[in-house]
GROMACS .gro file of C-alpha atoms in nm:
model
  167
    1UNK     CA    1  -2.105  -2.536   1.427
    2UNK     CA    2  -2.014  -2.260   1.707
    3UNK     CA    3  -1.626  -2.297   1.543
    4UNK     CA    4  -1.803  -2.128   1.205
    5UNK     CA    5  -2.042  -1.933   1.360
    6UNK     CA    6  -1.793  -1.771   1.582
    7UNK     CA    7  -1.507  -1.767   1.271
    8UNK     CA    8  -1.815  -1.623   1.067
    9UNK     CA    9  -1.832  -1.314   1.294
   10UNK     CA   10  -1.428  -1.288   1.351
   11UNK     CA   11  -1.440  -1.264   0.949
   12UNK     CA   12  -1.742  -1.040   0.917
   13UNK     CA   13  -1.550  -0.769   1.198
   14UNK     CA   14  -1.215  -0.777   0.997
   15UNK     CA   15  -1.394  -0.686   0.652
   16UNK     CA   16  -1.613  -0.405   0.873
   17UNK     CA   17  -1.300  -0.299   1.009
   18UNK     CA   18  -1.142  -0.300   0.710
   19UNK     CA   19  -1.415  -0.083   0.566
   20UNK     CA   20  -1.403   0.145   0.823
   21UNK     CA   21  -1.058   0.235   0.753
   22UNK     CA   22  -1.141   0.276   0.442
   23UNK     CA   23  -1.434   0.531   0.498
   24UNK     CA   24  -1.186   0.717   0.776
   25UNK     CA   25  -0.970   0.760   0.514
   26UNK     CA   26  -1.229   0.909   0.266
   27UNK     CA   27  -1.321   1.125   0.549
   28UNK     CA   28  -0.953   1.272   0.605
   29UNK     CA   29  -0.903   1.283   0.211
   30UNK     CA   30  -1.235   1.514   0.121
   31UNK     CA   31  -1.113   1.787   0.453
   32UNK     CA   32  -0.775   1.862   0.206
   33UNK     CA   33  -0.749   2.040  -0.083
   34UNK     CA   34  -0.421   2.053  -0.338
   35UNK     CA   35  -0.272   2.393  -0.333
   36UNK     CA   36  -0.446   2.477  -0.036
   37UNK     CA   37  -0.378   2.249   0.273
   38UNK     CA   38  -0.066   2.251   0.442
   39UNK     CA   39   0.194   2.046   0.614
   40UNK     CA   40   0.057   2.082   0.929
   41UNK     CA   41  -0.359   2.006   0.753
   42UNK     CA   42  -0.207   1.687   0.654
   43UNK     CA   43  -0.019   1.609   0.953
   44UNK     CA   44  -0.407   1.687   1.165
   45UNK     CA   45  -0.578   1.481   0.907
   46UNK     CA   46  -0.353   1.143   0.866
   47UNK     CA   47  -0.076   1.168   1.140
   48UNK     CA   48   0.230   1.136   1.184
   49UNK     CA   49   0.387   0.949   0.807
   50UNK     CA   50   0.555   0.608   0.838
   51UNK     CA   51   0.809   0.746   0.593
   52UNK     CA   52   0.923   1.086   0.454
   53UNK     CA   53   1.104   1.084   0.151
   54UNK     CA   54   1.287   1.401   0.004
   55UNK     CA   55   1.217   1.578  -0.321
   56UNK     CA   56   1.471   1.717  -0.510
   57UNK     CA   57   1.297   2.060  -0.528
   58UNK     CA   58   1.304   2.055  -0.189
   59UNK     CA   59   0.994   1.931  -0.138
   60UNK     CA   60   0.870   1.605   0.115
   61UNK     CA   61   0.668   1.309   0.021
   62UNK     CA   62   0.479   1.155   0.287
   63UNK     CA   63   0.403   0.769   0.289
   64UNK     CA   64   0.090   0.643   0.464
   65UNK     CA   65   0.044   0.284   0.479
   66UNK     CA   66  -0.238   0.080   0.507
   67UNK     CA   67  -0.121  -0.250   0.459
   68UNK     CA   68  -0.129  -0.524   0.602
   69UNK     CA   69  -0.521  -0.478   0.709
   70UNK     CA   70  -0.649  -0.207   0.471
   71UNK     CA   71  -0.580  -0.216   0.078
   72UNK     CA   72  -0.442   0.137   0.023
   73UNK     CA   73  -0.141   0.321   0.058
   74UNK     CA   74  -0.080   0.744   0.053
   75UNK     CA   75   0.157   0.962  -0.083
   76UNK     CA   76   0.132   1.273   0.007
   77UNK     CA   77   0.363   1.556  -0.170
   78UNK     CA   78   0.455   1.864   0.037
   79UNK     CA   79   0.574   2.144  -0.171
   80UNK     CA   80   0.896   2.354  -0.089
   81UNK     CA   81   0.611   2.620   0.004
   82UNK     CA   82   0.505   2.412   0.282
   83UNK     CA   83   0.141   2.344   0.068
   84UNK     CA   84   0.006   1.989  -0.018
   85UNK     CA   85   0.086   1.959  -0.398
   86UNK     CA   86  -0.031   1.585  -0.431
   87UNK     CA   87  -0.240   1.344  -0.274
   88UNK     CA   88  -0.223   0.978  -0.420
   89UNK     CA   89  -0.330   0.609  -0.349
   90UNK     CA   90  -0.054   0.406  -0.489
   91UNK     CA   91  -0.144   0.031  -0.468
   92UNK     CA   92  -0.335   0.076  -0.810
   93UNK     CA   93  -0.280  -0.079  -1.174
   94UNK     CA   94  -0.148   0.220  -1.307
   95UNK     CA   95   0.142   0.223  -1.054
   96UNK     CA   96   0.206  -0.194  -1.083
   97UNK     CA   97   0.258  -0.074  -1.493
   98UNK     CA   98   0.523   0.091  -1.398
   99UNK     CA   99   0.738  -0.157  -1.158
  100UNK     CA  100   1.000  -0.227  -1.436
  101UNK     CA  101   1.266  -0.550  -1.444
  102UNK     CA  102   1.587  -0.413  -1.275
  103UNK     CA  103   1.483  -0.175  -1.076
  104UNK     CA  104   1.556  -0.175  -0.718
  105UNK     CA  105   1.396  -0.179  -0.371
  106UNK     CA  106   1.395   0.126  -0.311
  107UNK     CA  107   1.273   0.262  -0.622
  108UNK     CA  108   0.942   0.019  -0.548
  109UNK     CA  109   0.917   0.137  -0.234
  110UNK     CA  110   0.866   0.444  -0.347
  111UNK     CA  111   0.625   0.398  -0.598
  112UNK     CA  112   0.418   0.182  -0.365
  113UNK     CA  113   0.493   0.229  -0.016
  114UNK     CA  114   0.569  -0.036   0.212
  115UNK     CA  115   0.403  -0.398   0.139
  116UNK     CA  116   0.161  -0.571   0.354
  117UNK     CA  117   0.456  -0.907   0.351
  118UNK     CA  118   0.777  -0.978   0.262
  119UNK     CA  119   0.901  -1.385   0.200
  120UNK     CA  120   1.221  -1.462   0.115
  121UNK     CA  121   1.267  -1.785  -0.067
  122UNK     CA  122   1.649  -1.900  -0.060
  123UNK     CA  123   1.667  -2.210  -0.278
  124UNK     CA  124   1.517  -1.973  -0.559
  125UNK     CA  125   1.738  -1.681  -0.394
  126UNK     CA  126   1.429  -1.489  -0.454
  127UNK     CA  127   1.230  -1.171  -0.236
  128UNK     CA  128   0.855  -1.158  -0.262
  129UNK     CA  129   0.684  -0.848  -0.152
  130UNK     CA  130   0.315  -0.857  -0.167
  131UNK     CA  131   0.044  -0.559  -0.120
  132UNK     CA  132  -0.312  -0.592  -0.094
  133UNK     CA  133  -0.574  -0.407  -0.294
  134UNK     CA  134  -0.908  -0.420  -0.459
  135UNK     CA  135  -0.986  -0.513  -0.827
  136UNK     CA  136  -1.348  -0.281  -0.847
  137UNK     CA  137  -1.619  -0.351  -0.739
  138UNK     CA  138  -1.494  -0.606  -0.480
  139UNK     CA  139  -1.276  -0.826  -0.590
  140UNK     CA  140  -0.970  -0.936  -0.306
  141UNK     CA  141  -0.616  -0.899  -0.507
  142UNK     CA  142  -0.247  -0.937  -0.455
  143UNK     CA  143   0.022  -0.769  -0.582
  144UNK     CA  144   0.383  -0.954  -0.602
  145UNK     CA  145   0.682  -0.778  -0.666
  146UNK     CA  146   0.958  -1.089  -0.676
  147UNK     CA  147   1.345  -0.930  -0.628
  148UNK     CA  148   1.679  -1.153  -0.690
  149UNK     CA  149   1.924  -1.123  -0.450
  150UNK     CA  150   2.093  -0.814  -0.612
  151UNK     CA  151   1.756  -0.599  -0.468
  152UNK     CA  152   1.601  -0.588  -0.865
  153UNK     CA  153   1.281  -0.657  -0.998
  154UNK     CA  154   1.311  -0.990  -1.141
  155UNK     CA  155   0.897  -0.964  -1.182
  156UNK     CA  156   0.570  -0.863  -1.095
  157UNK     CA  157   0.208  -1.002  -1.139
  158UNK     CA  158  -0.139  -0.979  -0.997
  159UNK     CA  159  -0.342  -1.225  -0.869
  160UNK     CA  160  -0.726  -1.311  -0.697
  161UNK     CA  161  -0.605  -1.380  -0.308
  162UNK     CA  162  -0.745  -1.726  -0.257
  163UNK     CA  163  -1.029  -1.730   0.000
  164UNK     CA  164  -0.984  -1.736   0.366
  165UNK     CA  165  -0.980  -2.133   0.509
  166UNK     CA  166  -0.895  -2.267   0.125
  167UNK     CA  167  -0.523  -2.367   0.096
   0.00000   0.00000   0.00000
């Protein structure tokens, strides 16, 4: 019984932490404002980004990840006037619609930021990159993006993520 009580509280600390991040992030999120905040704003608020990818109108695109722990990941758009244009949470529905057969890597990448695990599968010479996020109100998901060797979307589906300790 101490085995569960103690994985009990190891389990109820990761979803607290989990929230926390969450509510950290709401936090830096409400203290910008599009048009307004700048380069340096979203640098105070969020950090340093674990990407930066260009724009062709000169413009940056910041990527904040949250995955593996949290279910969320940024994009933030600096304009070519040095002003945040664009603050997004990509690991959503309306982004998986648009993950297309045939489109590569990189193109997901962008769209969704970097997943919270990659498995490669070589007797089915197959890529699966999987983000975490939450189905409102509460509801644990995954999100699999499965590549072919070429580095294109052979697929993509949601799923519940099983519960912890059930395989």
């Amino acid at each position: 019984m101490k085995f569960f009580s103690r994985l009990g509280g190891m389990l109820t600390a990761a979803a607290l932490g989990a929230l926390s991040l969450l509510g950290c992030d709401q936090q830096k999120i409400d203290k910008l404002e599009e048009g307004l905040s700048t380069e340096a704003d979203v640098r105070a608020q969020f950090g340093e980004p674990a990407f930066v990818w260009k724009e062709a109108d000169g413009g940056r695109t910041f990527e904040y990840n949250r995955q593996p722990m949290g279910h969320q990941n940024y994009m933030i758009t600096i304009g070519a006037d040095g002003k945040m244009s664009a603050l997004r949470q990509v690991v959503a529905p309306h982004v998986f619609a648009q993950i297309q057969p045939g489109m590569s890597d990189d193109q997901v990448r962008r769209m969704l930021g970097m997943p919270a695990k990659r498995m490669r599968f070589a007797l089915k010479q197959e890529t699966d990159w999987d983000w975490n996020w939450i189905d409102p109100p509460n509801r644990d998901m995954i999100f699999t993006v499965t590549f072919g060797d070429d580095g294109k979307v052979l697929r993509s589906a949601s799923m519940q993520k099983p519960p912890q300790g059930n395989h």
